[in-house]
Amino acid sequence: MSHDVTDLRFFVVITESGSLAEAARRMDVTASSVSQRLRQLEDRLGLHLVHRSTRRFSLTEEGELFHAGAVNLLAELDGLIDNLRARSGEVAGTLDVCGPLGFGRHHLAAAIADFHTLHPRLKVSLTLSDVVSAADANRFDLIVHIGSLANSSMVAYPIAPNARFVCAAPDYLARSPAPRTPDELAAHDCIVLRENQEDVTLWHFRKKRNEVAVRVAPTLSSNDGDVARQWALKGKGLIMRSEWDVAESLACGQLVRVLDDWSLPPADVVALVAQRAGMSARVKLFLSFLQERFKPAPPWRPRK
């Protein structure tokens, strides 16, 4: 019995979509055609692969095994084709990348444009999102992530260093003198950015061996970094932000660092890649490109 490799890709897509309706949306077909093709696949295999319900489905034991095998076989096949093309100096296929909203707009989009110029036969898809679920993570070849990592089965590769600073606009500090210790943050208006499912109101500081955690009461909060930074620029309060996002504003005096004798946990930029046997040539190339692009110092950190 022969099997089409497209059947493997089809089953991986519907499994990682979580529902037939979502799978149909991703494949740009009708839900009924997805359901029909799934039945045909099960008939050819002589196996029951999924438990169906009105809205969602779950895999049978055979379905779990078939999905795991399909993922591994497709990774090996794609890797083989990529590596053969790389030997001839050609890189093609599709690279699915995900990155944070703000960093994606300001840095990742330009990096991908330059990478595509070097490899014009490669198709690149960029999705911007600050929250990527475990189920959605499998859709991407590489995820650019900033900050702390939750428990993950993915491998993290360093891309660039990125500190965190507390800062405010000069006119805010003229009205409310800068805090001298983290404890004094309680008397200040604070702006927080809701991202990465972190406890964003708990700010951690360290000076030598002294570690302090302060719970701030935000007067303004947003899930968009650009919005939070604009509020800070308008003098609405203190903000804790990534170095990459505020470096330019600090350099021109629009924002001023406070508590600069205290350090905050870094939010380094990393690339997350699934733990699969072997990394495709296109992923290796893009990972190396990103790492080289931010050496010896990232654009937000002046070279010494």
mmCIF file of C-alpha atoms in Angstrom:
data_model
loop_
_atom_site.group_PDB
_atom_site.id
_atom_site.type_symbol
_atom_site.label_atom_id
_atom_site.label_comp_id
_atom_site.label_asym_id
_atom_site.label_seq_id
_atom_site.Cartn_x
_atom_site.Cartn_y
_atom_site.Cartn_z
ATOM 1 C CA MET A 1 0.000 0.000 0.000
ATOM 2 C CA SER A 2 1.476 3.362 -1.075
ATOM 3 C CA HIS A 3 0.824 6.598 0.782
ATOM 4 C CA ASP A 4 1.052 10.179 -0.428
ATOM 5 C CA VAL A 5 3.295 12.465 1.621
ATOM 6 C CA THR A 6 0.528 15.069 1.390
ATOM 7 C CA ASP A 7 -1.571 12.791 3.615
ATOM 8 C CA LEU A 8 1.083 13.121 6.304
ATOM 9 C CA ARG A 9 1.127 16.912 6.002
ATOM 10 C CA PHE A 10 -2.672 16.978 6.017
ATOM 11 C CA PHE A 11 -2.902 14.968 9.229
ATOM 12 C CA VAL A 12 -0.236 17.082 10.954
ATOM 13 C CA VAL A 13 -2.142 20.260 10.066
ATOM 14 C CA ILE A 14 -5.503 19.039 11.355
ATOM 15 C CA THR A 15 -3.914 17.667 14.534
ATOM 16 C CA GLU A 16 -2.088 20.899 15.329
ATOM 17 C CA SER A 17 -5.153 23.000 14.416
ATOM 18 C CA GLY A 18 -7.212 21.463 17.222
ATOM 19 C CA SER A 19 -10.448 21.386 15.220
ATOM 20 C CA LEU A 20 -11.591 20.570 11.712
ATOM 21 C CA ALA A 21 -12.943 24.102 11.304
ATOM 22 C CA GLU A 22 -9.566 25.659 12.162
ATOM 23 C CA ALA A 23 -7.787 23.169 9.895
ATOM 24 C CA ALA A 24 -10.130 24.143 7.064
ATOM 25 C CA ARG A 25 -9.372 27.825 7.688
ATOM 26 C CA ARG A 26 -5.615 27.218 7.570
ATOM 27 C CA MET A 27 -5.877 25.173 4.365
ATOM 28 C CA ASP A 28 -8.433 27.567 2.819
ATOM 29 C CA VAL A 29 -10.956 24.806 2.139
ATOM 30 C CA THR A 30 -14.356 23.888 3.568
ATOM 31 C CA ALA A 31 -14.741 21.977 6.819
ATOM 32 C CA SER A 32 -16.762 19.309 4.995
ATOM 33 C CA SER A 33 -13.896 18.649 2.572
ATOM 34 C CA VAL A 34 -11.479 18.287 5.501
ATOM 35 C CA SER A 35 -13.840 15.836 7.199
ATOM 36 C CA GLN A 36 -14.252 13.859 3.982
ATOM 37 C CA ARG A 37 -10.507 13.656 3.370
ATOM 38 C CA LEU A 38 -9.930 12.528 6.955
ATOM 39 C CA ARG A 39 -12.476 9.713 6.514
ATOM 40 C CA GLN A 40 -10.784 8.676 3.266
ATOM 41 C CA LEU A 41 -7.393 8.598 5.001
ATOM 42 C CA GLU A 42 -8.777 6.447 7.817
ATOM 43 C CA ASP A 43 -10.384 4.099 5.272
ATOM 44 C CA ARG A 44 -7.118 3.668 3.369
ATOM 45 C CA LEU A 45 -5.210 2.980 6.577
ATOM 46 C CA GLY A 46 -7.924 0.823 8.064
ATOM 47 C CA LEU A 47 -7.500 2.780 11.307
ATOM 48 C CA HIS A 48 -9.608 5.047 13.491
ATOM 49 C CA LEU A 49 -7.370 8.109 14.016
ATOM 50 C CA VAL A 50 -9.569 10.641 15.821
ATOM 51 C CA HIS A 51 -12.452 10.894 18.260
ATOM 52 C CA ARG A 52 -14.825 13.431 16.701
ATOM 53 C CA SER A 53 -17.087 15.867 18.536
ATOM 54 C CA THR A 54 -19.158 18.853 17.444
ATOM 55 C CA ARG A 55 -16.438 21.488 17.941
ATOM 56 C CA ARG A 56 -13.160 19.691 18.634
ATOM 57 C CA PHE A 57 -11.597 16.290 18.324
ATOM 58 C CA SER A 58 -8.977 14.231 20.086
ATOM 59 C CA LEU A 59 -6.581 11.629 18.756
ATOM 60 C CA THR A 60 -6.971 7.935 19.327
ATOM 61 C CA GLU A 61 -3.904 5.980 20.419
ATOM 62 C CA GLU A 62 -3.309 5.085 16.768
ATOM 63 C CA GLY A 63 -3.772 8.737 15.845
ATOM 64 C CA GLU A 64 -1.148 9.821 18.385
ATOM 65 C CA LEU A 65 1.345 7.331 16.939
ATOM 66 C CA PHE A 66 0.517 8.319 13.359
ATOM 67 C CA HIS A 67 0.937 12.029 14.150
ATOM 68 C CA ALA A 68 4.285 11.528 15.916
ATOM 69 C CA GLY A 69 5.568 9.397 13.055
ATOM 70 C CA ALA A 70 4.332 11.868 10.443
ATOM 71 C CA VAL A 71 6.075 14.789 12.178
ATOM 72 C CA ASN A 72 9.376 12.898 12.324
ATOM 73 C CA LEU A 73 9.169 11.633 8.737
ATOM 74 C CA LEU A 74 8.310 15.073 7.355
ATOM 75 C CA ALA A 75 11.119 16.698 9.334
ATOM 76 C CA GLU A 76 13.596 14.161 7.942
ATOM 77 C CA LEU A 77 12.276 14.563 4.401
ATOM 78 C CA ASP A 78 12.290 18.369 4.532
ATOM 79 C CA GLY A 79 15.745 18.337 6.094
ATOM 80 C CA LEU A 80 17.074 16.026 3.388
ATOM 81 C CA ILE A 81 15.711 18.204 0.588
ATOM 82 C CA ASP A 82 16.992 21.384 2.252
ATOM 83 C CA ASN A 83 20.454 19.943 2.775
ATOM 84 C CA LEU A 84 20.674 18.731 -0.826
ATOM 85 C CA ARG A 85 19.667 22.168 -2.060
ATOM 86 C CA ALA A 86 22.125 23.822 0.306
ATOM 87 C CA ARG A 87 24.955 21.735 -1.170
ATOM 88 C CA SER A 88 24.194 23.242 -4.561
ATOM 89 C CA GLY A 89 24.020 26.729 -3.059
ATOM 90 C CA GLU A 90 20.239 26.874 -3.368
ATOM 91 C CA VAL A 91 17.849 27.317 -0.444
ATOM 92 C CA ALA A 92 14.142 27.079 -1.175
ATOM 93 C CA GLY A 93 10.917 26.041 0.477
ATOM 94 C CA THR A 94 8.970 27.898 3.160
ATOM 95 C CA LEU A 95 10.262 29.290 6.449
ATOM 96 C CA ASP A 96 7.581 29.980 9.067
ATOM 97 C CA VAL A 97 8.770 32.510 11.661
ATOM 98 C CA CYS A 98 7.001 33.972 14.686
ATOM 99 C CA GLY A 99 8.129 36.947 16.766
ATOM 100 C CA PRO A 100 6.903 39.497 19.332
ATOM 101 C CA LEU A 101 4.791 42.380 18.047
ATOM 102 C CA GLY A 102 7.062 45.321 18.853
ATOM 103 C CA PHE A 103 10.408 43.652 18.219
ATOM 104 C CA GLY A 104 8.983 42.065 15.098
ATOM 105 C CA ARG A 105 7.962 45.413 13.635
ATOM 106 C CA HIS A 106 11.148 47.261 14.577
ATOM 107 C CA HIS A 107 13.853 44.623 13.999
ATOM 108 C CA LEU A 108 12.662 41.222 12.790
ATOM 109 C CA ALA A 109 10.780 42.397 9.702
ATOM 110 C CA ALA A 110 13.849 44.210 8.352
ATOM 111 C CA ALA A 111 16.056 41.219 9.134
ATOM 112 C CA ILE A 112 13.762 38.905 7.174
ATOM 113 C CA ALA A 113 13.708 41.297 4.208
ATOM 114 C CA ASP A 114 17.519 41.301 4.098
ATOM 115 C CA PHE A 115 17.641 37.513 4.529
ATOM 116 C CA HIS A 116 15.217 37.045 1.646
ATOM 117 C CA THR A 117 17.397 39.241 -0.563
ATOM 118 C CA LEU A 118 20.199 36.726 0.006
ATOM 119 C CA HIS A 119 17.897 33.748 -0.635
ATOM 120 C CA PRO A 120 15.201 34.901 -3.089
ATOM 121 C CA ARG A 121 13.886 31.381 -3.794
ATOM 122 C CA LEU A 122 12.905 31.014 -0.143
ATOM 123 C CA LYS A 123 9.367 31.883 0.927
ATOM 124 C CA VAL A 124 9.155 33.399 4.413
ATOM 125 C CA SER A 125 6.001 33.766 6.489
ATOM 126 C CA LEU A 126 6.194 36.060 9.546
ATOM 127 C CA THR A 127 3.547 35.956 12.274
ATOM 128 C CA LEU A 128 3.691 38.565 15.041
ATOM 129 C CA SER A 129 2.275 37.646 18.440
ATOM 130 C CA ASP A 130 3.356 38.223 22.033
ATOM 131 C CA VAL A 131 1.714 34.983 23.201
ATOM 132 C CA VAL A 132 2.251 31.675 21.393
ATOM 133 C CA SER A 133 0.465 28.648 22.802
ATOM 134 C CA ALA A 134 2.160 25.258 22.956
ATOM 135 C CA ALA A 135 -0.202 23.985 20.268
ATOM 136 C CA ASP A 136 0.529 26.896 17.917
ATOM 137 C CA ALA A 137 4.291 26.676 18.498
ATOM 138 C CA ASN A 138 4.455 23.544 16.353
ATOM 139 C CA ARG A 139 3.317 25.579 13.344
ATOM 140 C CA PHE A 140 6.576 27.543 13.242
ATOM 141 C CA ASP A 141 10.103 26.624 12.196
ATOM 142 C CA LEU A 142 11.586 29.291 14.473
ATOM 143 C CA ILE A 143 10.148 31.545 17.192
ATOM 144 C CA VAL A 144 11.947 34.708 18.305
ATOM 145 C CA HIS A 145 11.290 35.169 22.024
ATOM 146 C CA ILE A 146 12.218 37.881 24.539
ATOM 147 C CA GLY A 147 12.343 37.423 28.301
ATOM 148 C CA SER A 148 11.860 34.515 30.655
ATOM 149 C CA LEU A 149 10.991 31.107 29.276
ATOM 150 C CA ALA A 150 8.205 28.924 30.562
ATOM 151 C CA ASN A 151 8.772 25.186 30.596
ATOM 152 C CA SER A 152 9.227 24.344 26.943
ATOM 153 C CA SER A 153 10.213 21.388 24.817
ATOM 154 C CA MET A 154 11.887 23.790 22.397
ATOM 155 C CA VAL A 155 15.621 24.520 22.254
ATOM 156 C CA ALA A 156 16.677 28.151 22.867
ATOM 157 C CA TYR A 157 19.549 29.673 20.861
ATOM 158 C CA PRO A 158 20.927 33.094 21.919
ATOM 159 C CA ILE A 159 20.416 35.945 19.463
ATOM 160 C CA ALA A 160 21.210 39.168 21.342
ATOM 161 C CA PRO A 161 21.615 40.554 24.877
ATOM 162 C CA ASN A 162 18.820 42.774 26.114
ATOM 163 C CA ALA A 163 18.615 44.454 29.527
ATOM 164 C CA ARG A 164 15.593 45.962 31.241
ATOM 165 C CA PHE A 165 15.458 49.520 32.570
ATOM 166 C CA VAL A 166 13.082 51.586 34.688
ATOM 167 C CA CYS A 167 12.690 55.041 33.177
ATOM 168 C CA ALA A 168 10.408 58.054 32.889
ATOM 169 C CA ALA A 169 10.036 61.308 30.980
ATOM 170 C CA PRO A 170 11.827 64.394 32.396
ATOM 171 C CA ASP A 171 8.537 66.235 32.964
ATOM 172 C CA TYR A 172 7.194 63.364 35.089
ATOM 173 C CA LEU A 173 10.377 63.395 37.186
ATOM 174 C CA ALA A 174 10.029 67.157 37.573
ATOM 175 C CA ARG A 175 6.656 66.562 39.232
ATOM 176 C CA SER A 176 7.635 63.383 41.099
ATOM 177 C CA PRO A 177 11.318 63.145 42.076
ATOM 178 C CA ALA A 178 12.992 59.899 41.010
ATOM 179 C CA PRO A 179 12.836 57.000 43.484
ATOM 180 C CA ARG A 180 16.119 56.327 45.281
ATOM 181 C CA THR A 181 15.253 52.749 46.266
ATOM 182 C CA PRO A 182 12.827 50.190 44.787
ATOM 183 C CA ASP A 183 10.571 50.526 47.844
ATOM 184 C CA GLU A 184 9.824 54.129 46.859
ATOM 185 C CA LEU A 185 8.061 52.907 43.699
ATOM 186 C CA ALA A 186 4.902 52.587 45.802
ATOM 187 C CA ALA A 187 4.603 56.381 45.763
ATOM 188 C CA HIS A 188 4.832 56.607 41.959
ATOM 189 C CA ASP A 189 2.539 56.220 38.981
ATOM 190 C CA CYS A 190 3.650 53.110 37.107
ATOM 191 C CA ILE A 191 2.931 51.843 33.606
ATOM 192 C CA VAL A 192 3.024 48.100 32.943
ATOM 193 C CA LEU A 193 3.100 46.029 29.786
ATOM 194 C CA ARG A 194 1.149 42.791 29.860
ATOM 195 C CA GLU A 195 3.260 40.269 27.952
ATOM 196 C CA ASN A 196 4.520 36.672 28.014
ATOM 197 C CA GLN A 197 1.977 35.780 30.707
ATOM 198 C CA GLU A 198 4.432 37.149 33.303
ATOM 199 C CA ASP A 199 3.466 38.701 36.657
ATOM 200 C CA VAL A 200 3.992 42.179 35.245
ATOM 201 C CA THR A 201 3.253 44.079 38.466
ATOM 202 C CA LEU A 202 6.049 42.364 40.404
ATOM 203 C CA TRP A 203 9.341 44.123 39.633
ATOM 204 C CA HIS A 204 12.576 42.437 40.687
ATOM 205 C CA PHE A 205 15.771 44.363 41.506
ATOM 206 C CA ARG A 206 19.272 43.379 42.511
ATOM 207 C CA LYS A 207 22.269 45.292 43.867
ATOM 208 C CA LYS A 208 25.243 43.092 44.658
ATOM 209 C CA ARG A 209 23.793 40.458 47.027
ATOM 210 C CA ASN A 210 20.695 42.444 47.877
ATOM 211 C CA GLU A 211 17.578 41.265 46.024
ATOM 212 C CA VAL A 212 14.251 43.086 46.262
ATOM 213 C CA ALA A 213 10.837 42.363 44.740
ATOM 214 C CA VAL A 214 8.350 45.231 44.663
ATOM 215 C CA ARG A 215 4.662 44.997 43.805
ATOM 216 C CA VAL A 216 3.675 48.094 41.817
ATOM 217 C CA ALA A 217 0.116 49.376 41.450
ATOM 218 C CA PRO A 218 -0.151 50.412 37.788
ATOM 219 C CA THR A 219 -2.118 53.487 36.854
ATOM 220 C CA LEU A 220 -1.943 52.476 33.182
ATOM 221 C CA SER A 221 -1.450 49.076 31.537
ATOM 222 C CA SER A 222 -1.488 47.770 27.986
ATOM 223 C CA ASN A 223 -0.655 44.652 26.010
ATOM 224 C CA ASP A 224 1.134 46.783 23.390
ATOM 225 C CA GLY A 225 4.700 47.938 24.048
ATOM 226 C CA ASP A 226 4.453 50.944 21.720
ATOM 227 C CA VAL A 227 1.409 52.195 23.616
ATOM 228 C CA ALA A 228 3.125 51.771 26.992
ATOM 229 C CA ARG A 229 6.231 53.607 25.770
ATOM 230 C CA GLN A 230 4.151 56.462 24.334
ATOM 231 C CA TRP A 231 2.446 56.882 27.699
ATOM 232 C CA ALA A 232 5.842 57.111 29.374
ATOM 233 C CA LEU A 233 7.006 59.679 26.809
ATOM 234 C CA LYS A 234 3.918 61.759 27.615
ATOM 235 C CA GLY A 235 4.925 61.828 31.284
ATOM 236 C CA LYS A 236 2.275 59.435 32.576
ATOM 237 C CA GLY A 237 4.606 57.526 34.894
ATOM 238 C CA LEU A 238 7.510 55.128 35.369
ATOM 239 C CA ILE A 239 7.905 52.237 32.973
ATOM 240 C CA MET A 240 10.010 49.077 33.001
ATOM 241 C CA ARG A 241 10.946 48.279 29.416
ATOM 242 C CA SER A 242 13.403 46.348 27.338
ATOM 243 C CA GLU A 243 16.627 48.071 26.389
ATOM 244 C CA TRP A 244 15.899 47.566 22.678
ATOM 245 C CA ASP A 245 12.638 49.525 23.012
ATOM 246 C CA VAL A 246 13.831 52.568 24.996
ATOM 247 C CA ALA A 247 17.514 52.927 24.030
ATOM 248 C CA GLU A 248 16.824 55.593 21.404
ATOM 249 C CA SER A 249 14.547 57.588 23.733
ATOM 250 C CA LEU A 250 17.179 57.418 26.479
ATOM 251 C CA ALA A 251 19.943 58.519 24.109
ATOM 252 C CA CYS A 252 18.057 61.661 23.032
ATOM 253 C CA GLY A 253 16.840 62.539 26.535
ATOM 254 C CA GLN A 254 13.147 61.846 25.969
ATOM 255 C CA LEU A 255 13.356 59.277 28.767
ATOM 256 C CA VAL A 256 15.646 59.132 31.805
ATOM 257 C CA ARG A 257 16.724 56.010 33.670
ATOM 258 C CA VAL A 258 15.948 55.773 37.375
ATOM 259 C CA LEU A 259 17.269 53.288 39.928
ATOM 260 C CA ASP A 260 20.202 52.768 37.566
ATOM 261 C CA ASP A 261 22.370 51.489 40.407
ATOM 262 C CA TRP A 262 20.023 48.493 40.601
ATOM 263 C CA SER A 263 19.845 45.771 37.939
ATOM 264 C CA LEU A 264 16.729 44.011 36.698
ATOM 265 C CA PRO A 265 16.438 40.478 35.270
ATOM 266 C CA PRO A 266 17.609 40.540 31.640
ATOM 267 C CA ALA A 267 15.219 39.873 28.778
ATOM 268 C CA ASP A 268 17.625 38.401 26.244
ATOM 269 C CA VAL A 269 16.495 37.724 22.684
ATOM 270 C CA VAL A 270 16.513 34.023 21.806
ATOM 271 C CA ALA A 271 15.390 31.815 18.936
ATOM 272 C CA LEU A 272 13.271 28.797 19.839
ATOM 273 C CA VAL A 273 13.445 25.734 17.616
ATOM 274 C CA ALA A 274 11.509 22.505 18.089
ATOM 275 C CA GLN A 275 13.402 19.509 19.425
ATOM 276 C CA ARG A 276 13.400 17.451 16.279
ATOM 277 C CA ALA A 277 16.048 15.180 14.847
ATOM 278 C CA GLY A 278 18.187 17.537 12.805
ATOM 279 C CA MET A 279 17.578 21.164 11.825
ATOM 280 C CA SER A 280 16.714 22.005 8.232
ATOM 281 C CA ALA A 281 19.200 23.982 6.167
ATOM 282 C CA ARG A 282 16.865 26.972 5.870
ATOM 283 C CA VAL A 283 16.380 27.154 9.653
ATOM 284 C CA LYS A 284 20.136 26.817 10.238
ATOM 285 C CA LEU A 285 20.819 29.588 7.738
ATOM 286 C CA PHE A 286 18.256 31.949 9.236
ATOM 287 C CA LEU A 287 19.415 31.253 12.787
ATOM 288 C CA SER A 288 23.037 31.969 11.819
ATOM 289 C CA PHE A 289 21.926 35.095 9.962
ATOM 290 C CA LEU A 290 20.137 36.454 13.040
ATOM 291 C CA GLN A 291 23.065 35.683 15.327
ATOM 292 C CA GLU A 292 25.528 37.422 13.008
ATOM 293 C CA ARG A 293 23.219 40.396 12.455
ATOM 294 C CA PHE A 294 23.313 41.329 16.143
ATOM 295 C CA LYS A 295 27.079 40.866 16.610
ATOM 296 C CA PRO A 296 29.320 42.189 18.078
ATOM 297 C CA ALA A 297 26.632 44.387 19.659
ATOM 298 C CA PRO A 298 22.918 44.774 18.868
ATOM 299 C CA PRO A 299 21.777 48.065 17.302
ATOM 300 C CA TRP A 300 20.228 49.235 20.588
ATOM 301 C CA ARG A 301 23.557 48.933 22.434
ATOM 302 C CA PRO A 302 26.348 51.345 21.363
ATOM 303 C CA ARG A 303 29.604 49.631 20.465
ATOM 304 C CA LYS A 304 32.456 50.316 22.842
#
